[in-house]
C-alpha atoms as a PDB file:
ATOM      1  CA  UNK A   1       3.335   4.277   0.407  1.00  0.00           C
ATOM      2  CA  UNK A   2      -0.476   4.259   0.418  1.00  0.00           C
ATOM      3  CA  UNK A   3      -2.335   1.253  -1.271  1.00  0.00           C
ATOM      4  CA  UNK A   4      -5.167   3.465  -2.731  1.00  0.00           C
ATOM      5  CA  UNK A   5      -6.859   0.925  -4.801  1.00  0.00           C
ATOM      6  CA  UNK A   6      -7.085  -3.635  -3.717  1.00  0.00           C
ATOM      7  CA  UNK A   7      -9.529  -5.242  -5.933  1.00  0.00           C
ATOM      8  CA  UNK A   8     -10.290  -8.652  -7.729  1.00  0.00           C
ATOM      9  CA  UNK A   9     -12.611  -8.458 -10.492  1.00  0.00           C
ATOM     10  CA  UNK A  10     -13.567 -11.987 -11.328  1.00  0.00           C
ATOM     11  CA  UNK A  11     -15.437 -10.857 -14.782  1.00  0.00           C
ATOM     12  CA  UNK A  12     -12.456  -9.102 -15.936  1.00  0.00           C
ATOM     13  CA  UNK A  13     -10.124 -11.928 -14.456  1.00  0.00           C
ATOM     14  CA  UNK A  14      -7.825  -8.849 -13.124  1.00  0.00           C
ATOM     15  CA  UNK A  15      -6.344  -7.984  -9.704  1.00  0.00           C
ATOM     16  CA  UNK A  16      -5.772  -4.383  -9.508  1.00  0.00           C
ATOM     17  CA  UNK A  17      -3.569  -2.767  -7.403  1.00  0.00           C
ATOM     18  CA  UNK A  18      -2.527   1.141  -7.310  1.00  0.00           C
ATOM     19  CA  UNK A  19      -0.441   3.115  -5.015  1.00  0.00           C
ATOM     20  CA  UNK A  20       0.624   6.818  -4.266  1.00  0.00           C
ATOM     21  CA  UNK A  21       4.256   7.331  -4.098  1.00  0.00           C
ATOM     22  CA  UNK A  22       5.828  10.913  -3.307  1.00  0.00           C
ATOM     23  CA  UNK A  23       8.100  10.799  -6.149  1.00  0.00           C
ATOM     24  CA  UNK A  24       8.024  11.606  -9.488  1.00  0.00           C
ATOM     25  CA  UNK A  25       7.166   9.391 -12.548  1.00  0.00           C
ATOM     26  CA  UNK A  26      10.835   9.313 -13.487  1.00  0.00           C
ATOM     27  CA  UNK A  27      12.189   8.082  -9.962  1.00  0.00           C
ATOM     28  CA  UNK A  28       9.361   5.718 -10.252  1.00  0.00           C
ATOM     29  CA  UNK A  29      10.378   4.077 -13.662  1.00  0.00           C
ATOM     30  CA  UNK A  30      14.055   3.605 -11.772  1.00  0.00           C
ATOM     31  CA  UNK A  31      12.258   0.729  -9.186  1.00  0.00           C
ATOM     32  CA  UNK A  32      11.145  -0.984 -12.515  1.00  0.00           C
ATOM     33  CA  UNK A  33      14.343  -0.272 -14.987  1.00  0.00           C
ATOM     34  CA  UNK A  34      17.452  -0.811 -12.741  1.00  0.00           C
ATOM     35  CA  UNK A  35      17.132  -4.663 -11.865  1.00  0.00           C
ATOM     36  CA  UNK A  36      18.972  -3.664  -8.396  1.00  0.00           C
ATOM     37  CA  UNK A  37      16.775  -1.223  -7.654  1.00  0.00           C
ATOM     38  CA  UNK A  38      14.072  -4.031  -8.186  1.00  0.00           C
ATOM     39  CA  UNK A  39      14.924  -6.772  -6.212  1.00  0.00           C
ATOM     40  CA  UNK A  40      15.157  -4.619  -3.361  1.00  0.00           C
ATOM     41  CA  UNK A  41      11.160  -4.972  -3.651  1.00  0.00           C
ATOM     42  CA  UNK A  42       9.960  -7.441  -5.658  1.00  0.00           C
ATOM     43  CA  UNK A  43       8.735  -9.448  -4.153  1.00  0.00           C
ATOM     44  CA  UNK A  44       7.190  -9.644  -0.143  1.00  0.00           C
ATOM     45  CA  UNK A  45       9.671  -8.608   2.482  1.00  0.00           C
ATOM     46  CA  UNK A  46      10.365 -12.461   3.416  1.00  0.00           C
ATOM     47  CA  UNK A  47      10.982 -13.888  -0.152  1.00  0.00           C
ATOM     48  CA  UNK A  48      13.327 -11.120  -1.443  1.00  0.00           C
ATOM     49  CA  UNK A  49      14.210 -11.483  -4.946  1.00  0.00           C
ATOM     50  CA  UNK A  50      17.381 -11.806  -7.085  1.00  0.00           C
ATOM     51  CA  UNK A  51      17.431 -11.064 -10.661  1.00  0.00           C
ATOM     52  CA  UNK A  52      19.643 -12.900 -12.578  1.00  0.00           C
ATOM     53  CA  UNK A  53      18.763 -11.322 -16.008  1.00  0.00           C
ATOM     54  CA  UNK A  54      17.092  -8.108 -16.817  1.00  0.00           C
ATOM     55  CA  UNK A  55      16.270  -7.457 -20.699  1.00  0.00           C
ATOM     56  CA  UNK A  56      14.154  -4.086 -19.997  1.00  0.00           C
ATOM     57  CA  UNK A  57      13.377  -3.425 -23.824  1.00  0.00           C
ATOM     58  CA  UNK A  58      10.088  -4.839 -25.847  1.00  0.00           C
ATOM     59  CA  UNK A  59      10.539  -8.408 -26.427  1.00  0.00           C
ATOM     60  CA  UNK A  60      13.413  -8.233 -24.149  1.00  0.00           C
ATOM     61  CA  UNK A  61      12.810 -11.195 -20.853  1.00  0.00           C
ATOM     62  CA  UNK A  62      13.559 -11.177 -17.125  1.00  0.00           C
ATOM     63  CA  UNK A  63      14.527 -14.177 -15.145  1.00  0.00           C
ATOM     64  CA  UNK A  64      14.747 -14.070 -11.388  1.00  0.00           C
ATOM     65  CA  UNK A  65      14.013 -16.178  -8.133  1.00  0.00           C
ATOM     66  CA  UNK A  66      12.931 -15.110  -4.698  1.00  0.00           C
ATOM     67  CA  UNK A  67      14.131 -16.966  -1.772  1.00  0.00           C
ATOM     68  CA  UNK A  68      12.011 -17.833   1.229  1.00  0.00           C
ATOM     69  CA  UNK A  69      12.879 -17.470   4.912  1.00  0.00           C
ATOM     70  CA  UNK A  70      13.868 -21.539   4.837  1.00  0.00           C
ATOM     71  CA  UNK A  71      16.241 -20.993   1.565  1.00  0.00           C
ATOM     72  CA  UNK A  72      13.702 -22.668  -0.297  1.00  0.00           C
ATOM     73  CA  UNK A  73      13.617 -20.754  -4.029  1.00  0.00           C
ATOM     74  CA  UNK A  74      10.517 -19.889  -6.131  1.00  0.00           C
ATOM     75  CA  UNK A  75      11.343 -19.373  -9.864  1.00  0.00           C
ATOM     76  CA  UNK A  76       9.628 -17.029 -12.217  1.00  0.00           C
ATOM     77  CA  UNK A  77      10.026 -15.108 -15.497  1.00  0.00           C
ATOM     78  CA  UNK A  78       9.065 -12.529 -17.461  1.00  0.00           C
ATOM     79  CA  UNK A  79       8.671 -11.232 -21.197  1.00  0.00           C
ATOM     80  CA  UNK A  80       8.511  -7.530 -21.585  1.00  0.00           C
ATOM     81  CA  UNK A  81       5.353  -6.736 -24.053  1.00  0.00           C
ATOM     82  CA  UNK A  82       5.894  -2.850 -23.889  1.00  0.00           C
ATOM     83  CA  UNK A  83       8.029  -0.647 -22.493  1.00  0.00           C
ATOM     84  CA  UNK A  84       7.397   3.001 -22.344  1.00  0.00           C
ATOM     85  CA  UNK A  85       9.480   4.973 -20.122  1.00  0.00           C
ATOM     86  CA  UNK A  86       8.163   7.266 -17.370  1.00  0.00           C
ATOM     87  CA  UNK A  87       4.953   5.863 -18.380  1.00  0.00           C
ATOM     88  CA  UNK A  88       4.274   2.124 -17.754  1.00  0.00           C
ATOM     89  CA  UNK A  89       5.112  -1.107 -19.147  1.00  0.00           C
ATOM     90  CA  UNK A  90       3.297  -4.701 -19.808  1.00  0.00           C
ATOM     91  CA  UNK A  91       5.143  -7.996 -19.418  1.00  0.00           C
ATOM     92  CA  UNK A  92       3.708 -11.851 -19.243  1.00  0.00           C
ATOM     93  CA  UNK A  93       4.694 -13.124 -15.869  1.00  0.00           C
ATOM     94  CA  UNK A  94       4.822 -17.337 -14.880  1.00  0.00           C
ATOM     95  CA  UNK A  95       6.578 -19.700 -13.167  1.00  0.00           C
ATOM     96  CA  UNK A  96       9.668 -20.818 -13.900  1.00  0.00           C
ATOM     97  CA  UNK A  97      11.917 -24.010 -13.262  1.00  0.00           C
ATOM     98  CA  UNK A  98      14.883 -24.537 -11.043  1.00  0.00           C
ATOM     99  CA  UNK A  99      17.081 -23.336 -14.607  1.00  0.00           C
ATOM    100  CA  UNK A 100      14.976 -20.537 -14.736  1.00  0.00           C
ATOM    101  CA  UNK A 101      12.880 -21.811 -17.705  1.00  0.00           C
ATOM    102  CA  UNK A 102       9.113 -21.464 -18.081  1.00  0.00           C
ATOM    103  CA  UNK A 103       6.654 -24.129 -16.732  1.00  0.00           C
ATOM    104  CA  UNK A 104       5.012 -25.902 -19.012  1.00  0.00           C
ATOM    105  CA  UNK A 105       1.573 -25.184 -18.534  1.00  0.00           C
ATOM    106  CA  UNK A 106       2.060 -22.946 -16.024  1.00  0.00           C
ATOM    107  CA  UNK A 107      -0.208 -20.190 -15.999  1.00  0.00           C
ATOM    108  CA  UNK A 108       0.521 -16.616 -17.225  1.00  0.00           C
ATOM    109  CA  UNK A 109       0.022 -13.628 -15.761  1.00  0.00           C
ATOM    110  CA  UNK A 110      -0.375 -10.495 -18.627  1.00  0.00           C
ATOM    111  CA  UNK A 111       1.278  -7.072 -16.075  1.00  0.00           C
ATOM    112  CA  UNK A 112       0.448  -3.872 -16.891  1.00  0.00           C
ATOM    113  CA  UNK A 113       1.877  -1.118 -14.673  1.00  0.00           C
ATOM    114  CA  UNK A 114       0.963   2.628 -15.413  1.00  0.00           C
ATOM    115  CA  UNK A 115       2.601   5.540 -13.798  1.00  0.00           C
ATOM    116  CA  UNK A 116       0.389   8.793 -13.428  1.00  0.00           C
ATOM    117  CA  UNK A 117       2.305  11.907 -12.226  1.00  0.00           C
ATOM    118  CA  UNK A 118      -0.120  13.404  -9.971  1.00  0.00           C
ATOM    119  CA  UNK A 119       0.493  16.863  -7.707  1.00  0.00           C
ATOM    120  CA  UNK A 120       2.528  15.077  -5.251  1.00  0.00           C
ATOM    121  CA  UNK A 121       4.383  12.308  -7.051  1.00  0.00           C
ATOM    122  CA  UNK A 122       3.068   9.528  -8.853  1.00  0.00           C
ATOM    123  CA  UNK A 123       0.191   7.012  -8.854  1.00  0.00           C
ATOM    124  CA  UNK A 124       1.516   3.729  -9.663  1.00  0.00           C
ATOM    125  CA  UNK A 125      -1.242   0.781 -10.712  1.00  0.00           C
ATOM    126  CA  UNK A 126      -0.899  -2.879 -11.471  1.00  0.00           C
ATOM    127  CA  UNK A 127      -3.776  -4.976 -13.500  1.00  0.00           C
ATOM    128  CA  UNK A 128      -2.931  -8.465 -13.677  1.00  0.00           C
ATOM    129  CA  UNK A 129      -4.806 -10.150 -15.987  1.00  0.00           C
ATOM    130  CA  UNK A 130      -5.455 -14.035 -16.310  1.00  0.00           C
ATOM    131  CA  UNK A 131      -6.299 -16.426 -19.096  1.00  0.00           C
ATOM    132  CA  UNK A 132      -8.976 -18.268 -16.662  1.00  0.00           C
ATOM    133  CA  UNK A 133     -10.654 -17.547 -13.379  1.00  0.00           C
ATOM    134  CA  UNK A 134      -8.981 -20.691 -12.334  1.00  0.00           C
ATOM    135  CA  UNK A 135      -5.303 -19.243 -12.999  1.00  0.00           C
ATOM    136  CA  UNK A 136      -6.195 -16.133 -11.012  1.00  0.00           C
ATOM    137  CA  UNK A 137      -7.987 -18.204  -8.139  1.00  0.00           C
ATOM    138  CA  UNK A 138      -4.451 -20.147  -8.262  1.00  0.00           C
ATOM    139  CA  UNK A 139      -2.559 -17.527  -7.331  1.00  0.00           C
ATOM    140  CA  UNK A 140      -4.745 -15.598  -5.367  1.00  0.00           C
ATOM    141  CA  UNK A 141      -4.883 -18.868  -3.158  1.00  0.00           C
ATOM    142  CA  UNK A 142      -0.927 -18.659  -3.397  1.00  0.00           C
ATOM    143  CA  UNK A 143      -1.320 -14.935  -1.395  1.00  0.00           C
ATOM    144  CA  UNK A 144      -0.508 -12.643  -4.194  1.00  0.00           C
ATOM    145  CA  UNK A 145      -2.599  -9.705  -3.516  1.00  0.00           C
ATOM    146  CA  UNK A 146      -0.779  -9.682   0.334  1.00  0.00           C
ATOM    147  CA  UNK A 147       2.677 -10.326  -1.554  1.00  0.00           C
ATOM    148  CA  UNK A 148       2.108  -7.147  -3.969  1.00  0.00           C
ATOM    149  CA  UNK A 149       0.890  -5.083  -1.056  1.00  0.00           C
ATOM    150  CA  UNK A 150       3.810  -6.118   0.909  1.00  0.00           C
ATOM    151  CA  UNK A 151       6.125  -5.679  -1.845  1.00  0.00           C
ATOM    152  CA  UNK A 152       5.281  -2.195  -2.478  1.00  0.00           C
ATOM    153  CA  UNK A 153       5.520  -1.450   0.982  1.00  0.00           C
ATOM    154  CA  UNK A 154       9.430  -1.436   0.360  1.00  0.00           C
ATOM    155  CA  UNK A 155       9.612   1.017  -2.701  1.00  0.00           C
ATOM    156  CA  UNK A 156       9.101   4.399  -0.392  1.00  0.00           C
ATOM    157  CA  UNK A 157      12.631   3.897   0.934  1.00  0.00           C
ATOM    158  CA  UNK A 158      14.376   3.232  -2.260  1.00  0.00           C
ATOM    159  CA  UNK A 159      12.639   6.513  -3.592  1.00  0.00           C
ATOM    160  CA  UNK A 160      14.000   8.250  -0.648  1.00  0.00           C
ATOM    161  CA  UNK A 161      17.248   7.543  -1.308  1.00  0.00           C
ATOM    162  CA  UNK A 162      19.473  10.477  -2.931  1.00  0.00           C
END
């Protein structure tokens, strides 16, 4: 996996994110659609994550929890906005609570992944976009660019697999 593209654009209030992977756009859609497939990577390598629902249609939701290297668990949901196979989806993306429920006042994160075949596999790229710079500063501060890159770091072996 090669991060091609790390950047924070605080007049856009996006953090952008785009890989290579050697595989094609369908074997790429499979790390997003199969929720086992996904919390082999979601998430950095020391807070793997565990989905505990996984709604993959428009309007559909995902709840799921990653657990820290202490057993501490960190909460969060999401509400698919568009799903279009092979080619990318959107989904709002928060916090949740210890039930798996949205914070209140939480902020939300607006995902949009798009999946570009390219000549030798497929050019993944992830805009978050915030409501405020002070959301995105939030969970910058948190370490989410470094959680993302780690993350993705763990799809080139699920990709190799048969």
């Amino acid at each position: 996996m090669t991060v091609v593209e790390s950047r924070k654009d605080v007049d856009t209030l996006t953090l952008v994110v785009a890989t290579e992977l050697a595989a094609p756009p369908e074997k790429v859609w499979d790390v997003w659609a199969d929720p086992r497939k996904l919390e082999r990577w979601w998430g950095p390598p020391t807070w793997p994550a565990t989905f505990v629902h996984h709604d993959f249609v428009a309007g559909g939701e995902a709840r799921y929890y990653m657990t820290g290297p202490e057993g501490e668990k960190a909460h969060g949901w999401w509400r698919f906005t568009r799903i279009s196979p092979t080619d990318g989806l959107a989904f709002d993306d928060g916090f949740a609570d210890d039930s798996g429920e949205p914070q209140e006042g939480g902020p939300v994160i607006h995902g949009t992944v798009t999946l570009d075949g390219t000549a030798t596999g497929t050019r993944m790229t992830i805009t978050s976009r915030f409501d405020t710079l002070e959301q995105m500063e939030e969970v910058v501060a948190m370490g989410m660019l470094e959680g993302i890159t780690g993350a993705l770091g763990q799809i080139d072996a699920i990709l190799a697999e048969a």
